[in-house]
GROMACS .gro file of C-alpha atoms in nm:
model
  434
    1MET     CA    1   6.587   9.783   8.552
    2ASN     CA    2   6.581   9.788   8.164
    3SER     CA    3   6.710   9.374   8.033
    4GLY     CA    4   6.724   9.484   7.708
    5ALA     CA    5   7.098   9.466   7.540
    6SER     CA    6   7.097   9.142   7.827
    7GLU     CA    7   6.769   8.972   7.670
    8ALA     CA    8   6.946   9.031   7.291
    9LEU     CA    9   7.249   8.908   7.363
   10LEU     CA   10   7.113   8.596   7.486
   11ALA     CA   11   6.899   8.541   7.178
   12ARG     CA   12   7.259   8.569   6.988
   13ALA     CA   13   7.433   8.362   7.304
   14SER     CA   14   7.162   8.064   7.232
   15ALA     CA   15   7.231   8.002   6.872
   16VAL     CA   16   7.585   7.963   6.969
   17ILE     CA   17   7.617   7.859   7.296
   18PRO     CA   18   7.386   7.557   7.442
   19GLY     CA   19   7.205   7.728   7.650
   20GLY     CA   20   7.268   8.087   7.595
   21VAL     CA   21   7.575   8.035   7.865
   22ASN     CA   22   7.907   7.839   7.941
   23SER     CA   23   7.795   7.724   8.307
   24PRO     CA   24   7.461   7.626   8.360
   25VAL     CA   25   7.407   7.795   8.677
   26ARG     CA   26   7.407   8.118   8.471
   27ALA     CA   27   7.088   8.047   8.307
   28PHE     CA   28   6.851   8.158   8.600
   29ARG     CA   29   6.732   7.803   8.567
   30ALA     CA   30   6.653   7.790   8.899
   31VAL     CA   31   6.519   8.119   8.942
   32GLY     CA   32   6.372   8.220   8.568
   33GLY     CA   33   6.445   8.536   8.376
   34THR     CA   34   6.702   8.689   8.188
   35PRO     CA   35   7.069   8.661   8.309
   36ARG     CA   36   7.251   8.924   8.273
   37PHE     CA   37   7.570   9.012   8.129
   38MET     CA   38   7.812   9.178   8.260
   39ALA     CA   39   8.035   9.459   8.086
   40SER     CA   40   8.229   9.518   8.408
   41GLY     CA   41   8.266   9.533   8.769
   42LYS     CA   42   8.460   9.781   9.028
   43GLY     CA   43   8.545   9.675   9.374
   44ALA     CA   44   8.212   9.604   9.533
   45TRP     CA   45   7.966   9.645   9.170
   46LEU     CA   46   7.879   9.477   8.804
   47THR     CA   47   7.771   9.741   8.547
   48ASP     CA   48   7.531   9.558   8.295
   49VAL     CA   49   7.494   9.552   7.952
   50ASP     CA   50   7.188   9.777   8.012
   51GLY     CA   51   7.333  10.046   8.227
   52ASN     CA   52   7.275   9.903   8.580
   53ARG     CA   53   7.501   9.840   8.881
   54TYR     CA   54   7.430   9.616   9.097
   55VAL     CA   55   7.660   9.510   9.411
   56ASP     CA   56   7.780   9.244   9.399
   57LEU     CA   57   7.713   8.902   9.603
   58ILE     CA   58   7.833   8.681   9.377
   59CYS     CA   59   8.178   8.756   9.348
   60SER     CA   60   8.299   8.523   9.031
   61TRP     CA   61   8.125   8.246   9.308
   62GLY     CA   62   8.433   8.323   9.518
   63PRO     CA   63   8.741   8.476   9.353
   64MET     CA   64   8.668   8.840   9.386
   65ILE     CA   65   8.830   8.830   9.729
   66LEU     CA   66   8.987   9.170   9.721
   67GLY     CA   67   8.656   9.336   9.455
   68HIS     CA   68   8.663   9.384   9.090
   69ALA     CA   69   8.942   9.469   8.890
   70HIS     CA   70   9.172   9.552   9.233
   71PRO     CA   71   9.456   9.794   9.182
   72ASP     CA   72   9.770   9.574   9.304
   73VAL     CA   73   9.612   9.234   9.055
   74LEU     CA   74   9.563   9.467   8.779
   75GLN     CA   75   9.962   9.579   8.799
   76ALA     CA   76  10.067   9.224   8.855
   77VAL     CA   77   9.841   9.070   8.525
   78ASN     CA   78   9.969   9.409   8.342
   79ASP     CA   79  10.357   9.353   8.401
   80ALA     CA   80  10.319   8.988   8.298
   81ALA     CA   81  10.133   8.990   7.993
   82ALA     CA   82  10.381   9.234   7.930
   83GLN     CA   83  10.637   9.013   7.924
   84GLY     CA   84  10.436   8.721   7.757
   85PHE     CA   85  10.107   8.461   7.780
   86SER     CA   86  10.224   8.176   7.765
   87PHE     CA   87  10.564   7.985   7.788
   88GLY     CA   88  10.463   7.611   7.717
   89THR     CA   89  10.866   7.625   7.987
   90PRO     CA   90  10.812   7.659   8.323
   91SER     CA   91  10.851   7.977   8.516
   92GLN     CA   92  10.887   8.196   8.828
   93ASN     CA   93  10.564   8.318   8.862
   94GLU     CA   94  10.397   7.957   8.896
   95VAL     CA   95  10.707   7.883   9.182
   96ALA     CA   96  10.637   8.183   9.400
   97LEU     CA   97  10.214   8.068   9.392
   98ALA     CA   98  10.291   7.749   9.509
   99GLU     CA   99  10.515   7.885   9.772
  100GLU     CA  100  10.262   8.093   9.836
  101ILE     CA  101   9.992   7.818   9.864
  102VAL     CA  102  10.260   7.599  10.081
  103ALA     CA  103  10.351   7.858  10.326
  104ARG     CA  104  10.028   7.858  10.362
  105ILE     CA  105   9.854   7.547  10.429
  106GLU     CA  106  10.075   7.339  10.714
  107PRO     CA  107   9.988   6.963  10.579
  108VAL     CA  108  10.103   7.060  10.231
  109ASP     CA  109  10.425   7.008  10.149
  110GLN     CA  110  10.387   7.032   9.777
  111VAL     CA  111  10.133   7.126   9.524
  112ARG     CA  112  10.071   7.122   9.152
  113LEU     CA  113   9.924   7.354   8.925
  114VAL     CA  114   9.657   7.289   8.714
  115ASN     CA  115   9.353   7.487   8.494
  116SER     CA  116   9.034   7.434   8.691
  117GLY     CA  117   8.857   7.334   9.060
  118THR     CA  118   8.748   7.020   8.828
  119GLU     CA  119   9.109   6.909   8.706
  120ALA     CA  120   9.194   7.010   9.053
  121THR     CA  121   8.945   6.702   9.177
  122MET     CA  122   8.992   6.418   8.892
  123SER     CA  123   9.409   6.463   8.932
  124ALA     CA  124   9.353   6.443   9.298
  125ILE     CA  125   9.135   6.118   9.306
  126ARG     CA  126   9.361   5.979   9.003
  127LEU     CA  127   9.674   5.994   9.184
  128ALA     CA  128   9.459   5.916   9.543
  129ARG     CA  129   9.376   5.609   9.319
  130GLY     CA  130   9.771   5.567   9.264
  131PHE     CA  131   9.866   5.550   9.601
  132THR     CA  132   9.664   5.299   9.685
  133GLN     CA  133   9.614   5.066   9.426
  134ARG     CA  134   9.236   5.083   9.514
  135ASP     CA  135   8.994   5.221   9.260
  136VAL     CA  136   8.652   5.331   9.497
  137ILE     CA  137   8.554   5.687   9.551
  138VAL     CA  138   8.339   5.738   9.860
  139LYS     CA  139   8.206   6.126   9.829
  140PHE     CA  140   7.840   6.259  10.025
  141ALA     CA  141   7.547   6.370   9.843
  142GLY     CA  142   7.529   6.740   9.767
  143CYS     CA  143   7.872   6.827   9.769
  144TYR     CA  144   8.051   6.883   9.444
  145HIS     CA  145   8.326   6.859   9.272
  146GLY     CA  146   8.308   6.912   8.959
  147HIS     CA  147   8.225   6.807   8.653
  148VAL     CA  148   8.472   6.471   8.695
  149ASP     CA  149   8.292   6.134   8.545
  150ALA     CA  150   8.307   5.959   8.864
  151LEU     CA  151   8.169   6.188   9.105
  152LEU     CA  152   7.902   6.343   8.900
  153ALA     CA  153   7.679   6.075   9.104
  154SER     CA  154   7.359   6.101   9.341
  155ALA     CA  155   7.261   5.824   9.612
  156GLY     CA  156   7.069   5.513   9.563
  157SER     CA  157   6.827   5.400   9.748
  158GLY     CA  158   6.957   5.330  10.124
  159VAL     CA  159   7.207   5.447  10.328
  160ALA     CA  160   7.558   5.365  10.135
  161THR     CA  161   7.472   5.216   9.749
  162PHE     CA  162   7.674   5.252   9.448
  163ALA     CA  163   7.569   5.543   9.320
  164LEU     CA  164   7.415   5.542   8.933
  165PRO     CA  165   7.528   5.882   8.704
  166ASP     CA  166   7.341   6.153   8.744
  167SER     CA  167   7.405   6.303   8.412
  168ALA     CA  168   7.411   6.166   8.072
  169GLY     CA  169   7.693   6.080   7.900
  170VAL     CA  170   7.852   5.947   8.217
  171PRO     CA  171   7.908   5.629   8.211
  172ARG     CA  172   7.708   5.341   8.494
  173SER     CA  173   8.074   5.234   8.520
  174SER     CA  174   8.257   5.539   8.640
  175ALA     CA  175   7.976   5.643   8.848
  176GLY     CA  176   8.025   5.239   8.970
  177GLU     CA  177   8.336   5.324   9.153
  178THR     CA  178   8.165   5.612   9.328
  179ILE     CA  179   7.957   5.557   9.717
  180VAL     CA  180   7.789   5.835   9.790
  181LEU     CA  181   7.675   5.909  10.125
  182PRO     CA  182   7.457   6.157  10.310
  183TYR     CA  183   7.692   6.396  10.477
  184ASN     CA  184   7.754   6.450  10.793
  185ASP     CA  185   7.669   6.065  10.912
  186LEU     CA  186   7.924   5.914  11.022
  187ALA     CA  187   7.800   5.623  11.056
  188ALA     CA  188   7.756   5.568  10.739
  189VAL     CA  189   8.078   5.607  10.609
  190GLU     CA  190   8.187   5.332  10.941
  191ALA     CA  191   7.920   5.086  10.820
  192VAL     CA  192   8.084   5.111  10.418
  193PHE     CA  193   8.415   5.069  10.580
  194ALA     CA  194   8.322   4.821  10.699
  195GLU     CA  195   8.175   4.636  10.485
  196ARG     CA  196   8.435   4.773  10.199
  197GLY     CA  197   8.674   4.919  10.334
  198GLN     CA  198   8.961   4.693  10.132
  199GLN     CA  199   8.830   4.876   9.770
  200ILE     CA  200   8.854   5.216   9.902
  201ALA     CA  201   9.086   5.468   9.676
  202ALA     CA  202   8.973   5.749   9.973
  203VAL     CA  203   8.670   5.982  10.063
  204ILE     CA  204   8.661   6.313   9.884
  205THR     CA  205   8.408   6.591  10.143
  206GLU     CA  206   8.453   6.907  10.085
  207ALA     CA  207   8.608   7.100  10.376
  208ALA     CA  208   8.292   7.259  10.404
  209PRO     CA  209   8.021   7.281  10.147
  210GLY     CA  210   7.892   7.513   9.980
  211ASN     CA  211   7.704   7.344   9.685
  212MET     CA  212   7.356   7.288   9.829
  213GLY     CA  213   7.412   7.591  10.075
  214VAL     CA  214   7.649   7.618  10.311
  215VAL     CA  215   7.638   7.313  10.527
  216PRO     CA  216   7.900   7.311  10.795
  217PRO     CA  217   8.054   6.992  10.920
  218ALA     CA  218   7.857   6.870  11.277
  219ALA     CA  219   8.145   6.849  11.524
  220GLY     CA  220   8.366   6.652  11.528
  221PHE     CA  221   8.277   6.458  11.176
  222THR     CA  222   8.675   6.564  10.991
  223GLU     CA  223   8.809   6.415  11.216
  224GLY     CA  224   8.609   6.145  11.235
  225LEU     CA  225   8.660   6.089  10.853
  226ARG     CA  226   9.039   6.116  10.906
  227ARG     CA  227   9.044   5.850  11.155
  228VAL     CA  228   8.801   5.624  10.886
  229THR     CA  229   9.032   5.655  10.637
  230ARG     CA  230   9.368   5.638  10.762
  231ASP     CA  231   9.231   5.262  11.000
  232HIS     CA  232   9.159   5.115  10.708
  233GLY     CA  233   9.433   5.239  10.456
  234ALA     CA  234   9.277   5.503  10.251
  235LEU     CA  235   9.377   5.909  10.175
  236LEU     CA  236   9.121   6.188  10.255
  237ILE     CA  237   9.055   6.470  10.012
  238SER     CA  238   8.968   6.782  10.083
  239ASP     CA  239   8.857   6.984   9.901
  240GLU     CA  240   8.926   7.372   9.941
  241VAL     CA  241   8.853   7.516   9.633
  242MET     CA  242   8.548   7.718   9.725
  243THR     CA  243   8.687   7.786  10.071
  244GLY     CA  244   9.035   7.763  10.033
  245PHE     CA  245   9.217   8.106  10.137
  246ARG     CA  246   8.871   8.268  10.162
  247CYS     CA  247   8.732   8.104  10.547
  248SER     CA  248   9.076   8.241  10.668
  249ARG     CA  249   9.448   8.243  10.571
  250SER     CA  250   9.477   7.872  10.524
  251GLY     CA  251   9.099   7.817  10.421
  252PHE     CA  252   8.908   7.597  10.646
  253TYR     CA  253   9.153   7.389  10.712
  254GLY     CA  254   9.258   7.758  10.921
  255LEU     CA  255   8.981   7.726  11.127
  256GLU     CA  256   8.855   7.394  11.246
  257GLY     CA  257   9.220   7.239  11.211
  258PRO     CA  258   9.467   7.112  11.328
  259TYR     CA  259   9.311   6.794  11.420
  260ALA     CA  260   9.407   6.492  11.677
  261ALA     CA  261   9.427   6.184  11.364
  262GLY     CA  262   9.563   6.425  11.147
  263PRO     CA  263   9.498   6.612  10.806
  264ALA     CA  264   9.389   6.522  10.543
  265ASP     CA  265   9.624   6.363  10.288
  266LEU     CA  266   9.559   6.588   9.980
  267PHE     CA  267   9.416   6.893   9.967
  268THR     CA  268   9.229   7.072   9.643
  269PHE     CA  269   9.253   7.480   9.593
  270GLY     CA  270   9.087   7.692   9.331
  271LYS     CA  271   8.863   8.048   9.319
  272VAL     CA  272   9.027   8.290   9.547
  273MET     CA  273   9.407   8.162   9.417
  274GLY     CA  274   9.388   8.261   9.093
  275GLY     CA  275   9.211   8.616   9.119
  276GLY     CA  276   8.930   8.561   8.889
  277PHE     CA  277   9.202   8.360   8.665
  278PRO     CA  278   9.110   8.023   8.512
  279THR     CA  279   9.371   7.817   8.787
  280ALA     CA  280   9.371   7.616   9.104
  281ALA     CA  281   9.599   7.280   9.274
  282PHE     CA  282   9.605   7.000   9.410
  283GLY     CA  283   9.904   6.910   9.732
  284GLY     CA  284   9.937   6.751  10.000
  285SER     CA  285  10.264   6.493  10.153
  286ARG     CA  286  10.537   6.489  10.030
  287GLU     CA  287  10.510   6.089   9.965
  288VAL     CA  288  10.175   6.076   9.816
  289MET     CA  289  10.260   6.391   9.561
  290ALA     CA  290  10.598   6.147   9.427
  291LEU     CA  291  10.405   5.998   9.276
  292LEU     CA  292  10.266   6.235   8.971
  293ALA     CA  293  10.469   6.238   8.740
  294PRO     CA  294  10.780   6.351   8.607
  295ALA     CA  295  10.873   6.156   8.927
  296GLY     CA  296  10.614   5.875   8.950
  297PRO     CA  297  10.398   5.648   8.763
  298VAL     CA  298  10.024   5.866   8.807
  299TYR     CA  299  10.006   6.068   8.488
  300GLN     CA  300   9.901   6.457   8.490
  301ALA     CA  301   9.988   6.744   8.265
  302GLY     CA  302   9.892   7.051   8.108
  303THR     CA  303   9.980   7.286   7.846
  304LEU     CA  304   9.859   7.600   8.063
  305SER     CA  305   9.898   7.462   8.400
  306GLY     CA  306  10.108   7.721   8.599
  307ASN     CA  307  10.041   7.979   8.344
  308PRO     CA  308  10.290   8.323   8.434
  309VAL     CA  309   9.956   8.580   8.421
  310ALA     CA  310   9.678   8.414   8.593
  311SER     CA  311  10.017   8.307   8.847
  312ALA     CA  312  10.093   8.672   8.843
  313ALA     CA  313   9.661   8.728   8.941
  314GLY     CA  314   9.672   8.445   9.207
  315LEU     CA  315   9.976   8.544   9.363
  316ALA     CA  316   9.901   8.934   9.435
  317THR     CA  317   9.575   8.821   9.499
  318LEU     CA  318   9.753   8.601   9.864
  319ARG     CA  319   9.913   8.850   9.905
  320GLY     CA  320   9.650   9.075   9.936
  321CYS     CA  321   9.513   8.883  10.170
  322THR     CA  322   9.550   9.049  10.465
  323ASP     CA  323   9.463   8.964  10.843
  324GLU     CA  324   9.250   9.342  10.725
  325VAL     CA  325   9.110   9.197  10.454
  326TYR     CA  326   8.924   8.924  10.690
  327ALA     CA  327   8.760   9.177  10.900
  328ARG     CA  328   8.668   9.247  10.656
  329LEU     CA  329   8.456   8.988  10.505
  330ASP     CA  330   8.371   8.914  10.810
  331ALA     CA  331   8.196   9.238  10.912
  332ALA     CA  332   8.057   9.291  10.566
  333ALA     CA  333   7.896   8.926  10.569
  334ARG     CA  334   7.761   8.962  10.903
  335ALA     CA  335   7.624   9.291  10.859
  336ILE     CA  336   7.446   9.142  10.533
  337ALA     CA  337   7.338   8.840  10.693
  338ASP     CA  338   7.196   8.991  10.967
  339GLY     CA  339   7.008   9.237  10.792
  340VAL     CA  340   6.830   8.992  10.566
  341SER     CA  341   6.734   8.747  10.878
  342GLU     CA  342   6.640   9.098  10.995
  343ALA     CA  343   6.395   9.143  10.722
  344LEU     CA  344   6.252   8.779  10.671
  345THR     CA  345   6.156   8.767  11.046
  346ALA     CA  346   5.958   9.101  11.019
  347ALA     CA  347   5.766   8.942  10.680
  348SER     CA  348   5.679   8.579  10.869
  349VAL     CA  349   5.919   8.434  10.616
  350PRO     CA  350   6.037   8.129  10.761
  351HIS     CA  351   6.468   8.092  10.726
  352THR     CA  352   6.824   7.946  10.899
  353VAL     CA  353   7.119   8.138  10.836
  354GLN     CA  354   7.450   7.908  10.804
  355TRP     CA  355   7.812   8.000  10.767
  356ALA     CA  356   8.174   7.850  10.658
  357GLY     CA  357   8.380   8.147  10.764
  358SER     CA  358   8.267   8.472  10.544
  359MET     CA  359   8.125   8.211  10.335
  360PHE     CA  360   7.699   8.226  10.441
  361SER     CA  361   7.323   8.103  10.275
  362ILE     CA  362   7.013   8.147  10.346
  363PHE     CA  363   6.795   7.870  10.288
  364PHE     CA  364   6.410   7.935  10.258
  365ARG     CA  365   6.321   7.730  10.528
  366GLU     CA  366   6.311   7.621  10.911
  367GLY     CA  367   6.595   7.479  11.163
  368PRO     CA  368   6.949   7.407  11.113
  369VAL     CA  369   7.016   7.177  10.782
  370ARG     CA  370   7.282   6.976  10.790
  371ASP     CA  371   7.293   6.756  10.457
  372TYR     CA  372   7.147   6.790  10.091
  373ASP     CA  373   6.806   6.628  10.228
  374ASP     CA  374   6.767   6.927  10.440
  375ALA     CA  375   6.835   7.137  10.157
  376LYS     CA  376   6.597   7.040   9.979
  377THR     CA  377   6.270   7.086  10.217
  378GLN     CA  378   6.325   7.468  10.152
  379ASP     CA  379   6.089   7.720   9.993
  380VAL     CA  380   6.250   7.690   9.634
  381ASP     CA  381   5.970   7.949   9.486
  382ALA     CA  382   5.957   8.235   9.816
  383PHE     CA  383   6.363   8.244   9.695
  384ARG     CA  384   6.267   8.331   9.342
  385ARG     CA  385   6.080   8.590   9.426
  386PHE     CA  386   6.302   8.706   9.724
  387PHE     CA  387   6.611   8.725   9.431
  388HIS     CA  388   6.467   8.913   9.169
  389ALA     CA  389   6.310   9.206   9.420
  390MET     CA  390   6.701   9.222   9.474
  391LEU     CA  391   6.796   9.224   9.194
  392GLU     CA  392   6.565   9.490   9.078
  393ARG     CA  393   6.714   9.734   9.336
  394GLY     CA  394   7.057   9.675   9.212
  395VAL     CA  395   7.166   9.328   9.400
  396HIS     CA  396   7.293   9.067   9.226
  397LEU     CA  397   7.250   8.678   9.452
  398PRO     CA  398   7.378   8.371   9.345
  399PRO     CA  399   7.040   8.255   9.120
  400SER     CA  400   6.981   7.944   9.296
  401SER     CA  401   6.868   7.890   9.689
  402PHE     CA  402   7.163   7.612   9.643
  403GLU     CA  403   7.436   7.876   9.719
  404ALA     CA  404   7.703   8.071   9.840
  405TRP     CA  405   7.689   8.451   9.956
  406PHE     CA  406   7.993   8.549   9.890
  407VAL     CA  407   8.149   8.903   9.953
  408SER     CA  408   8.477   9.109   9.901
  409ALA     CA  409   8.720   9.339  10.112
  410ALA     CA  410   8.568   9.613   9.841
  411HIS     CA  411   8.203   9.570  10.026
  412ASP     CA  412   8.242   9.910  10.239
  413ASP     CA  413   7.979  10.108  10.391
  414ASP     CA  414   7.797  10.185  10.075
  415ALA     CA  415   7.753   9.858   9.925
  416VAL     CA  416   7.621   9.709  10.257
  417SER     CA  417   7.332  10.050  10.299
  418HIS     CA  418   7.271   9.991   9.937
  419VAL     CA  419   7.197   9.535  10.024
  420LEU     CA  420   7.021   9.673  10.350
  421ALA     CA  421   6.818   9.905  10.189
  422ALA     CA  422   6.657   9.661   9.977
  423LEU     CA  423   6.510   9.393  10.194
  424PRO     CA  424   6.248   9.463  10.314
  425ALA     CA  425   6.070   9.539   9.990
  426ALA     CA  426   6.269   9.190   9.910
  427ALA     CA  427   6.175   9.032  10.215
  428ARG     CA  428   5.765   9.080  10.178
  429ALA     CA  429   5.811   8.931   9.764
  430ALA     CA  430   5.934   8.618   9.919
  431ALA     CA  431   5.615   8.643  10.190
  432THR     CA  432   5.368   8.713   9.912
  433PRO     CA  433   5.290   8.411   9.686
  434ASP     CA  434   5.273   8.421   9.324
   0.00000   0.00000   0.00000
């Protein structure tokens, strides 16, 4: 495939944008080569600036659950934009979107709309600290909650150590209020609470992690987190920015909950709820949310929060997420994942497939992946070869072996067949070292 126009755009972008991209994973650093600059998207397909077409298995990292340029969402956006782009005042659309979210997630009484998943998690952390009057946060290695200073931290030596920053520019003091534990290790959580429980404001966890690849919680893990946090007066924050409204009508909570020990205190949402526009939310019980300004002392604000055009896109998307849509997602994802597994098996490439609803990951290693250490043992070079072979055959995968794959309701038989036809050659490429 010709990529000359993308190469030229990357050169232009690199002069005015650090690394030539506005989010690091887009740079193809994990797989090498030139990122494709997209010109348009329709249904399950992307078209780049060179005119190449691809079946899209990124779906804007999750939001395009109905497919690109869905007519109902497009109409809602056009109608809202015709009335004005932003008012700086309350508007009807934001109320309707908030009502739709609350109706779908039973434990959530109230939500606050924000502009990004990062802002949602940052605000939820602040609210948890304000509610508990404590400072320490517990997170899990391999779980990504946005580029919040306190959460850009890696684990140190041992099972439960205070963390050091994982990014330049993050003060040690910010990361030092974060404890990083291995995911799916409830004993480690219990141990750290036994030692520091009176200091811990909250545990934040992805409902089903998708940022180290899809690593679902082990049976009883989420329930255990709820029990431990409740017993020590800490809050539990369930990050459903990625899984929310994609895994089911009620996100991953709709698949795994309700829990005997009770729901999380706070939830964060993004991606699908914005339909491709920059909007997100955090919410929880009325008791906790009452501390937010202007009702309470925990300050949070945003000029574009609840933007009427973004809210219209999100509302149209959520209303379009019917039972039939979720059934189509499941069928398309299963057909593609089974096809990948069959092709890799035929080429003798070690791999394992893991799921969270219709989200899935292909790990290029043997055996189940339970945590970040497991995920890091996969053969990233085999994935790199597989990725480029698929790209050359018109299938755009996430450009990292540590990401989830996404389908949309627009991934019809034609799109799925195109993916399946590309797999045998890509599997052989994965099996053949450079």
